[in-house]
Structure formats: C-alpha cells, structure tokens
PDB file of C-alpha atoms in Angstrom:
ATOM      1  CA  GLY A  12     107.591 115.545  99.010  1.00 80.00           C
ATOM      2  CA  ASP A  13     104.206 117.158  98.589  1.00 86.00           C
ATOM      3  CA  SER A  14     101.608 114.940  96.982  1.00 90.00           C
ATOM      4  CA  VAL A  15      97.906 114.471  96.394  1.00 93.00           C
ATOM      5  CA  THR A  16      96.121 111.138  96.243  1.00 94.00           C
ATOM      6  CA  GLN A  17      92.661 110.837  94.788  1.00 93.00           C
ATOM      7  CA  MET A  18      90.081 108.139  94.767  1.00 85.00           C
ATOM      8  CA  GLU A  19      90.653 105.885  91.794  1.00 82.00           C
ATOM      9  CA  GLY A  20      88.151 106.067  89.024  1.00 85.00           C
ATOM     10  CA  PRO A  21      86.271 105.812  86.944  1.00 94.00           C
ATOM     11  CA  VAL A  22      83.181 106.532  88.985  1.00 96.00           C
ATOM     12  CA  THR A  23      79.771 105.896  87.446  1.00 97.00           C
ATOM     13  CA  LEU A  24      76.581 107.056  89.129  1.00 97.00           C
ATOM     14  CA  SER A  25      72.956 107.543  88.274  1.00 97.00           C
ATOM     15  CA  GLU A  26      71.451 110.999  88.094  1.00 97.00           C
ATOM     16  CA  GLU A  27      70.457 112.433  91.499  1.00 97.00           C
ATOM     17  CA  ALA A  28      72.844 110.113  93.343  1.00 97.00           C
ATOM     18  CA  PHE A  29      75.119 111.367  96.133  1.00 98.00           C
ATOM     19  CA  LEU A  30      78.727 111.891  95.123  1.00 97.00           C
ATOM     20  CA  THR A  31      81.925 111.647  97.117  1.00 97.00           C
ATOM     21  CA  ILE A  32      85.376 111.787  95.575  1.00 97.00           C
ATOM     22  CA  ASN A  33      88.075 111.277  98.156  1.00 97.00           C
ATOM     23  CA  CYS A  34      91.246 113.348  98.225  1.00 97.00           C
ATOM     24  CA  THR A  35      94.074 113.210 100.736  1.00 97.00           C
ATOM     25  CA  TYR A  36      97.301 115.113 100.723  1.00 96.00           C
ATOM     26  CA  THR A  37     100.811 115.136 102.090  1.00 94.00           C
ATOM     27  CA  ALA A  38     102.458 118.499 102.551  1.00 91.00           C
ATOM     28  CA  THR A  39     105.380 119.923 104.472  1.00 84.00           C
ATOM     29  CA  GLY A  40     103.730 123.295 105.061  1.00 80.00           C
ATOM     30  CA  TYR A  41     100.203 124.632 105.228  1.00 83.00           C
ATOM     31  CA  PRO A  42      98.765 124.240 101.764  1.00 91.00           C
ATOM     32  CA  SER A  43      95.822 125.755 100.018  1.00 91.00           C
ATOM     33  CA  LEU A  44      93.572 123.117  98.491  1.00 94.00           C
ATOM     34  CA  PHE A  45      91.659 123.163  95.238  1.00 94.00           C
ATOM     35  CA  TRP A  46      89.272 121.130  93.155  1.00 96.00           C
ATOM     36  CA  TYR A  47      89.417 121.597  89.401  1.00 94.00           C
ATOM     37  CA  VAL A  48      87.068 120.113  86.808  1.00 95.00           C
ATOM     38  CA  GLN A  49      87.936 119.236  83.211  1.00 91.00           C
ATOM     39  CA  TYR A  50      85.177 118.722  80.675  1.00 90.00           C
ATOM     40  CA  PRO A  51      85.976 116.693  77.557  1.00 85.00           C
ATOM     41  CA  GLY A  52      88.430 118.421  75.238  1.00 81.00           C
ATOM     42  CA  GLU A  53      88.804 121.440  77.480  1.00 84.00           C
ATOM     43  CA  GLY A  54      91.252 122.873  79.984  1.00 84.00           C
ATOM     44  CA  LEU A  55      90.702 122.921  83.707  1.00 89.00           C
ATOM     45  CA  GLN A  56      88.213 125.115  85.513  1.00 91.00           C
ATOM     46  CA  LEU A  57      88.493 125.992  89.166  1.00 91.00           C
ATOM     47  CA  LEU A  58      85.547 124.442  90.963  1.00 96.00           C
ATOM     48  CA  LEU A  59      86.264 125.453  94.559  1.00 95.00           C
ATOM     49  CA  LYS A  60      89.071 126.137  96.983  1.00 93.00           C
ATOM     50  CA  ALA A  61      89.922 126.357 100.673  1.00 94.00           C
ATOM     51  CA  THR A  62      92.913 128.161 102.102  1.00 90.00           C
ATOM     52  CA  LYS A  63      93.015 127.073 105.747  1.00 91.00           C
ATOM     53  CA  ALA A  64      91.886 124.338 108.079  1.00 93.00           C
ATOM     54  CA  ASP A  65      88.107 123.940 108.522  1.00 96.00           C
ATOM     55  CA  ASP A  66      87.366 126.182 105.542  1.00 96.00           C
ATOM     56  CA  LYS A  67      84.588 124.891 103.320  1.00 97.00           C
ATOM     57  CA  GLY A  68      84.721 125.619  99.615  1.00 97.00           C
ATOM     58  CA  SER A  69      81.486 125.413  97.660  1.00 97.00           C
ATOM     59  CA  ASN A  70      80.285 126.024  94.134  1.00 97.00           C
ATOM     60  CA  LYS A  71      77.530 124.681  91.855  1.00 95.00           C
ATOM     61  CA  GLY A  72      76.286 122.358  94.590  1.00 97.00           C
ATOM     62  CA  PHE A  73      79.733 120.878  95.208  1.00 98.00           C
ATOM     63  CA  GLU A  74      81.397 121.175  98.597  1.00 98.00           C
ATOM     64  CA  ALA A  75      84.712 120.250 100.153  1.00 98.00           C
ATOM     65  CA  THR A  76      86.003 120.895 103.666  1.00 98.00           C
ATOM     66  CA  TYR A  77      89.686 121.331 104.503  1.00 97.00           C
ATOM     67  CA  ARG A  78      90.358 118.746 107.223  1.00 96.00           C
ATOM     68  CA  LYS A  79      93.808 119.213 108.663  1.00 94.00           C
ATOM     69  CA  GLU A  80      93.462 116.387 111.178  1.00 94.00           C
ATOM     70  CA  THR A  81      92.833 113.843 108.439  1.00 96.00           C
ATOM     71  CA  THR A  82      94.752 115.728 105.698  1.00 96.00           C
ATOM     72  CA  SER A  83      91.730 115.419 103.461  1.00 97.00           C
ATOM     73  CA  PHE A  84      89.648 117.528 101.093  1.00 98.00           C
ATOM     74  CA  HIS A  85      86.886 115.254  99.892  1.00 98.00           C
ATOM     75  CA  LEU A  86      84.541 116.513  97.195  1.00 98.00           C
ATOM     76  CA  GLU A  87      80.804 115.993  97.714  1.00 98.00           C
ATOM     77  CA  LYS A  88      77.563 116.757  95.943  1.00 98.00           C
ATOM     78  CA  GLY A  89      74.147 115.810  97.137  1.00 97.00           C
ATOM     79  CA  SER A  90      72.462 115.207  93.803  1.00 96.00           C
ATOM     80  CA  VAL A  91      74.520 114.859  90.646  1.00 97.00           C
ATOM     81  CA  GLN A  92      73.411 115.663  87.122  1.00 97.00           C
ATOM     82  CA  VAL A  93      74.426 114.297  83.747  1.00 96.00           C
ATOM     83  CA  SER A  94      76.187 117.598  83.087  1.00 95.00           C
ATOM     84  CA  ASP A  95      78.553 116.896  86.008  1.00 97.00           C
ATOM     85  CA  SER A  96      80.241 114.181  83.947  1.00 96.00           C
ATOM     86  CA  ALA A  97      83.889 115.243  83.740  1.00 96.00           C
ATOM     87  CA  VAL A  98      87.308 114.582  85.218  1.00 94.00           C
ATOM     88  CA  TYR A  99      87.889 116.060  88.656  1.00 96.00           C
ATOM     89  CA  PHE A 100      91.346 116.988  89.940  1.00 95.00           C
ATOM     90  CA  CYS A 101      92.295 117.694  93.522  1.00 96.00           C
ATOM     91  CA  ALA A 102      95.327 119.936  93.923  1.00 93.00           C
ATOM     92  CA  LEU A 103      97.393 121.728  96.525  1.00 92.00           C
ATOM     93  CA  ALA A 104      99.668 124.732  96.569  1.00 88.00           C
ATOM     94  CA  ILE A 105     102.248 125.339  99.263  1.00 78.00           C
ATOM     95  CA  GLN A 106     102.849 128.781 100.682  1.00 69.00           C
ATOM     96  CA  GLY A 107     105.939 130.231  99.099  1.00 63.00           C
ATOM     97  CA  ALA A 108     105.815 127.852  96.165  1.00 65.00           C
ATOM     98  CA  GLN A 109     104.374 128.787  92.841  1.00 70.00           C
ATOM     99  CA  LYS A 110     103.203 125.535  91.438  1.00 81.00           C
ATOM    100  CA  LEU A 111     100.209 123.303  91.942  1.00 88.00           C
ATOM    101  CA  VAL A 112     100.539 119.647  92.764  1.00 89.00           C
ATOM    102  CA  PHE A 113      97.739 117.634  91.179  1.00 91.00           C
ATOM    103  CA  GLY A 114      96.185 114.344  92.022  1.00 92.00           C
ATOM    104  CA  GLN A 115      95.788 111.817  89.266  1.00 90.00           C
ATOM    105  CA  GLY A 116      92.222 112.837  88.450  1.00 93.00           C
ATOM    106  CA  THR A 117      88.940 110.981  88.835  1.00 95.00           C
ATOM    107  CA  ARG A 118      86.705 110.441  85.832  1.00 94.00           C
ATOM    108  CA  LEU A 119      83.033 110.795  86.731  1.00 96.00           C
ATOM    109  CA  THR A 120      80.208 109.598  84.504  1.00 97.00           C
ATOM    110  CA  ILE A 121      76.591 110.300  85.367  1.00 97.00           C
ATOM    111  CA  ASN A 122      73.946 108.235  83.628  1.00 96.00           C
ATOM    112  CA  PRO A 123      70.399 109.542  83.135  1.00 94.00           C
TER     113      PRO A 123
ATOM    114  CA  GLY B   8      85.999 136.117  86.253  1.00 60.00           C
ATOM    115  CA  ALA B   9      89.577 135.681  85.145  1.00 65.00           C
ATOM    116  CA  VAL B  10      89.864 134.415  81.589  1.00 87.00           C
ATOM    117  CA  VAL B  11      92.788 132.742  79.899  1.00 92.00           C
ATOM    118  CA  SER B  12      92.740 132.264  76.149  1.00 93.00           C
ATOM    119  CA  GLN B  13      94.876 129.612  74.514  1.00 95.00           C
ATOM    120  CA  HIS B  14      95.419 129.404  70.779  1.00 95.00           C
ATOM    121  CA  PRO B  15      95.277 127.371  68.646  1.00 96.00           C
ATOM    122  CA  SER B  16      92.949 124.760  70.085  1.00 94.00           C
ATOM    123  CA  ARG B  17      94.158 122.091  67.711  1.00 96.00           C
ATOM    124  CA  VAL B  18      97.218 121.661  65.523  1.00 96.00           C
ATOM    125  CA  ILE B  19      97.997 118.877  63.082  1.00 96.00           C
ATOM    126  CA  CYS B  20     101.342 119.090  61.333  1.00 94.00           C
ATOM    127  CA  LYS B  21     104.170 117.132  59.839  1.00 95.00           C
ATOM    128  CA  SER B  22     107.149 115.837  61.739  1.00 96.00           C
ATOM    129  CA  GLY B  23     109.971 118.379  61.895  1.00 96.00           C
ATOM    130  CA  THR B  24     107.673 121.390  62.041  1.00 95.00           C
ATOM    131  CA  SER B  25     107.951 123.911  64.859  1.00 97.00           C
ATOM    132  CA  VAL B  26     104.670 124.810  66.506  1.00 97.00           C
ATOM    133  CA  LYS B  27     103.906 127.891  68.578  1.00 97.00           C
ATOM    134  CA  ILE B  28     101.104 127.956  71.160  1.00 97.00           C
ATOM    135  CA  GLU B  29      99.917 131.222  72.665  1.00 97.00           C
ATOM    136  CA  CYS B  30      98.475 131.788  76.095  1.00 96.00           C
ATOM    137  CA  ARG B  31      96.866 135.124  76.931  1.00 94.00           C
ATOM    138  CA  SER B  32      95.328 136.485  80.084  1.00 91.00           C
ATOM    139  CA  LEU B  33      92.413 138.567  78.874  1.00 90.00           C
ATOM    140  CA  ASP B  34      91.304 140.543  81.900  1.00 84.00           C
ATOM    141  CA  PHE B  35      94.180 140.445  84.351  1.00 84.00           C
ATOM    142  CA  GLN B  36      97.935 140.747  84.404  1.00 86.00           C
ATOM    143  CA  ALA B  37      99.581 137.368  84.682  1.00 86.00           C
ATOM    144  CA  THR B  38     102.826 137.653  86.585  1.00 85.00           C
ATOM    145  CA  THR B  39     103.258 133.906  86.416  1.00 89.00           C
ATOM    146  CA  MET B  40     102.272 131.454  83.726  1.00 92.00           C
ATOM    147  CA  PHE B  41     102.533 127.695  83.733  1.00 94.00           C
ATOM    148  CA  TRP B  42     102.717 125.157  80.937  1.00 96.00           C
ATOM    149  CA  TYR B  43     101.426 121.632  81.391  1.00 94.00           C
ATOM    150  CA  ARG B  44     101.317 118.527  79.302  1.00 94.00           C
ATOM    151  CA  GLN B  45      98.565 115.975  79.666  1.00 90.00           C
ATOM    152  CA  PHE B  46      98.671 112.467  78.273  1.00 85.00           C
ATOM    153  CA  PRO B  47      95.406 110.635  77.576  1.00 81.00           C
ATOM    154  CA  LYS B  48      93.487 109.798  80.748  1.00 77.00           C
ATOM    155  CA  GLN B  49      96.314 111.058  82.917  1.00 80.00           C
ATOM    156  CA  SER B  50      96.944 114.011  85.169  1.00 83.00           C
ATOM    157  CA  LEU B  51      98.693 117.214  84.240  1.00 87.00           C
ATOM    158  CA  MET B  52     102.460 117.230  84.175  1.00 89.00           C
ATOM    159  CA  LEU B  53     104.006 120.624  84.866  1.00 91.00           C
ATOM    160  CA  MET B  54     106.570 121.416  82.207  1.00 95.00           C
ATOM    161  CA  ALA B  55     107.721 124.865  83.205  1.00 94.00           C
ATOM    162  CA  THR B  56     106.929 127.996  85.159  1.00 92.00           C
ATOM    163  CA  SER B  57     107.543 131.404  83.680  1.00 91.00           C
ATOM    164  CA  ASN B  58     107.553 134.805  85.304  1.00 86.00           C
ATOM    165  CA  GLU B  59     107.150 137.871  83.153  1.00 83.00           C
ATOM    166  CA  GLY B  60     110.486 139.155  81.948  1.00 81.00           C
ATOM    167  CA  SER B  61     112.465 136.203  83.312  1.00 83.00           C
ATOM    168  CA  LYS B  62     113.683 132.922  81.946  1.00 87.00           C
ATOM    169  CA  ALA B  63     111.370 130.018  82.455  1.00 92.00           C
ATOM    170  CA  THR B  64     112.058 127.432  85.134  1.00 92.00           C
ATOM    171  CA  TYR B  65     111.780 123.953  83.658  1.00 95.00           C
ATOM    172  CA  GLU B  66     110.831 120.823  85.535  1.00 93.00           C
ATOM    173  CA  GLN B  67     113.250 117.956  85.664  1.00 92.00           C
ATOM    174  CA  GLY B  68     113.261 115.946  82.477  1.00 93.00           C
ATOM    175  CA  VAL B  69     111.791 118.690  80.272  1.00 95.00           C
ATOM    176  CA  GLU B  70     114.109 119.741  77.465  1.00 94.00           C
ATOM    177  CA  LYS B  71     114.357 123.513  77.449  1.00 93.00           C
ATOM    178  CA  ASP B  72     115.745 123.572  73.914  1.00 94.00           C
ATOM    179  CA  LYS B  73     112.818 121.491  72.737  1.00 96.00           C
ATOM    180  CA  PHE B  74     110.105 123.453  74.481  1.00 97.00           C
ATOM    181  CA  LEU B  75     110.894 127.151  74.204  1.00 96.00           C
ATOM    182  CA  ILE B  76     108.924 129.424  76.499  1.00 95.00           C
ATOM    183  CA  ASN B  77     108.663 133.160  76.212  1.00 91.00           C
ATOM    184  CA  HIS B  78     106.810 135.405  78.658  1.00 88.00           C
ATOM    185  CA  ALA B  79     107.598 138.843  77.330  1.00 81.00           C
ATOM    186  CA  SER B  80     104.530 140.652  78.638  1.00 88.00           C
ATOM    187  CA  LEU B  81     102.096 140.436  81.535  1.00 88.00           C
ATOM    188  CA  THR B  82      99.375 139.103  79.268  1.00 91.00           C
ATOM    189  CA  LEU B  83     101.147 136.752  76.890  1.00 93.00           C
ATOM    190  CA  SER B  84     103.262 133.634  77.118  1.00 94.00           C
ATOM    191  CA  THR B  85     104.184 131.353  74.241  1.00 95.00           C
ATOM    192  CA  LEU B  86     105.328 127.749  74.077  1.00 97.00           C
ATOM    193  CA  THR B  87     107.168 126.691  70.933  1.00 97.00           C
ATOM    194  CA  VAL B  88     107.650 122.999  70.313  1.00 97.00           C
ATOM    195  CA  THR B  89     110.712 122.941  68.090  1.00 96.00           C
ATOM    196  CA  SER B  90     111.154 120.315  65.390  1.00 96.00           C
ATOM    197  CA  ALA B  91     108.154 118.401  66.654  1.00 95.00           C
ATOM    198  CA  HIS B  92     108.020 114.626  66.341  1.00 95.00           C
ATOM    199  CA  PRO B  93     105.164 112.156  66.860  1.00 95.00           C
ATOM    200  CA  GLU B  94     106.175 111.582  70.482  1.00 94.00           C
ATOM    201  CA  ASP B  95     105.465 115.272  71.135  1.00 95.00           C
ATOM    202  CA  SER B  96     101.806 114.718  70.312  1.00 95.00           C
ATOM    203  CA  SER B  97      99.842 115.581  73.407  1.00 94.00           C
ATOM    204  CA  PHE B  98      97.392 117.986  75.017  1.00 93.00           C
ATOM    205  CA  TYR B  99      99.182 121.133  76.180  1.00 95.00           C
ATOM    206  CA  ILE B 100      97.518 123.410  78.714  1.00 94.00           C
ATOM    207  CA  CYS B 101      98.603 126.786  80.010  1.00 94.00           C
ATOM    208  CA  SER B 102      97.548 128.536  83.162  1.00 93.00           C
ATOM    209  CA  ALA B 103      98.089 131.973  84.600  1.00 92.00           C
ATOM    210  CA  ARG B 104      98.105 133.576  87.993  1.00 86.00           C
ATOM    211  CA  GLY B 105      97.880 137.262  88.706  1.00 79.00           C
ATOM    212  CA  GLN B 106      99.530 137.675  92.080  1.00 67.00           C
ATOM    213  CA  GLN B 107     102.105 136.014  94.236  1.00 57.00           C
ATOM    214  CA  GLY B 108     100.594 133.872  96.899  1.00 55.00           C
ATOM    215  CA  HIS B 109      99.794 130.196  97.172  1.00 54.00           C
ATOM    216  CA  ASN B 110      96.103 130.835  97.770  1.00 59.00           C
ATOM    217  CA  GLN B 111      95.586 132.591  94.474  1.00 69.00           C
ATOM    218  CA  PRO B 112      94.170 130.087  92.007  1.00 76.00           C
ATOM    219  CA  GLN B 113      95.592 129.384  88.611  1.00 84.00           C
ATOM    220  CA  HIS B 114      93.261 130.060  85.700  1.00 89.00           C
ATOM    221  CA  PHE B 115      93.547 127.615  82.842  1.00 91.00           C
ATOM    222  CA  GLY B 116      93.260 127.901  79.112  1.00 93.00           C
ATOM    223  CA  ASP B 117      91.200 125.409  77.134  1.00 90.00           C
ATOM    224  CA  GLY B 118      94.257 123.542  75.952  1.00 92.00           C
ATOM    225  CA  THR B 119      95.882 122.795  72.614  1.00 95.00           C
ATOM    226  CA  ARG B 120      95.759 119.352  71.117  1.00 94.00           C
ATOM    227  CA  LEU B 121      98.936 118.812  69.131  1.00 96.00           C
ATOM    228  CA  SER B 122      99.110 115.942  66.651  1.00 96.00           C
ATOM    229  CA  ILE B 123     102.354 115.315  64.809  1.00 95.00           C
ATOM    230  CA  LEU B 124     102.111 113.069  61.782  1.00 94.00           C
TER     231      LEU B 124
END
C-alpha cells in the first residue's frame, strides 16, 4: 500500500545550523507530496507542497524537491531558528483518493 | 489563506459524557472534511472522511457508533464522542478541503484535547 517513511527523530540542532529531514514514499500512482508542521498544542499547518516530479516546494526558508527517481521529498533549510522547533510531517495524496497518508513525524528542537 | 476553526480547544469531562467537537471552514466551502486522532508523540490516525450531505466513511477499526460524524453543511462538520471513557482521551484534529483533487491541500484546525476523567 501507499506509505511514507520519515527520518527518525528527535532531531536537535543549534541555531543557524543546516537542516535536512529525510522523507521517502511508496505509492502506486503519481502522488502529490506535502510537508506539514505542528507547533506544540496546535493542529497541522501546511508548510509546502509539490504536485509532480522535479517540482520544488518552498516556504519560510524551507525547501523540498519531488524526486521521482529516488521516491523522496526531503525537507531542507539552510539556517534554522529557535522558532522552527516543532514536529514535521511528510505526507502524500494519491490522485483519485481523498485522504492523506502521513509519515510518523519528526520532532525538531533548535537550541539557541 | 484558508482557515479552519475547531472548537472547543480543550475538554475535560467525566466518564460517560458525550462530547461534541465542531469543525468549521471560515472562508471556503469544505466539500470534504477529515477527522484524525493523534496519540502523544505519534502521527495522525485518520478516523473518518465525510463529504457534505453524505454518510461518513470510517477507517477500519473505528467504531462508527462511538464516533458520530455529521457534515450537514459545506462549512460545518461535527464529531461526537458518545459515552466517552478514559481510553477516548486524545488529541482530535479536523481538516477540510474545498475541491476534489489530490493536489489540493487539507487545511487543519488547531485540534481539541479531550481528557476523560
């Protein structure tokens, strides 16, 4: 079945460090890919998305490129801030299906 | 941007009480709404999908008589946890999507933390 596998957390970095959170997927069709962020005690917010191969989603300094050849959608940021501390979820949606399939989430903590 | 409001944000009640959670799309018409449950430090588990005016589609293992879902309008869906017990304590999150199409993102509410004593 369709699935998403994320880099295991928690991840702890210092402020201004480079961030990569790995995400790979398995899908029977051609999925759209998403990154969502969840701040403590809140719901999920869409961070970025990509709908086809080689698309790059970007927002708030975060980027992720849809790599069909490696079935990956890794999240990157060049210089993280304390305010980026949150849980990050990679997700996919298959054409024709309504629901999202989430990865297990990666907890990120940025220390000043 | 698209906004989804979920209410209440926190509920504490006695065992046996029924609890209703509302999910509203504030600036768009939500043809489809989703209800998730999230256990501490875990991912979201989809409970059910509801389309406006239709019966909800429940995921395997989710008791439809326990978790009643109503999606009577394009801007409102409700989840009622009937006769709640301590094992129902969890973080419940709704999301909404305005159009058909896998590339349309879901917009999430801020969640409801339910604590059953």
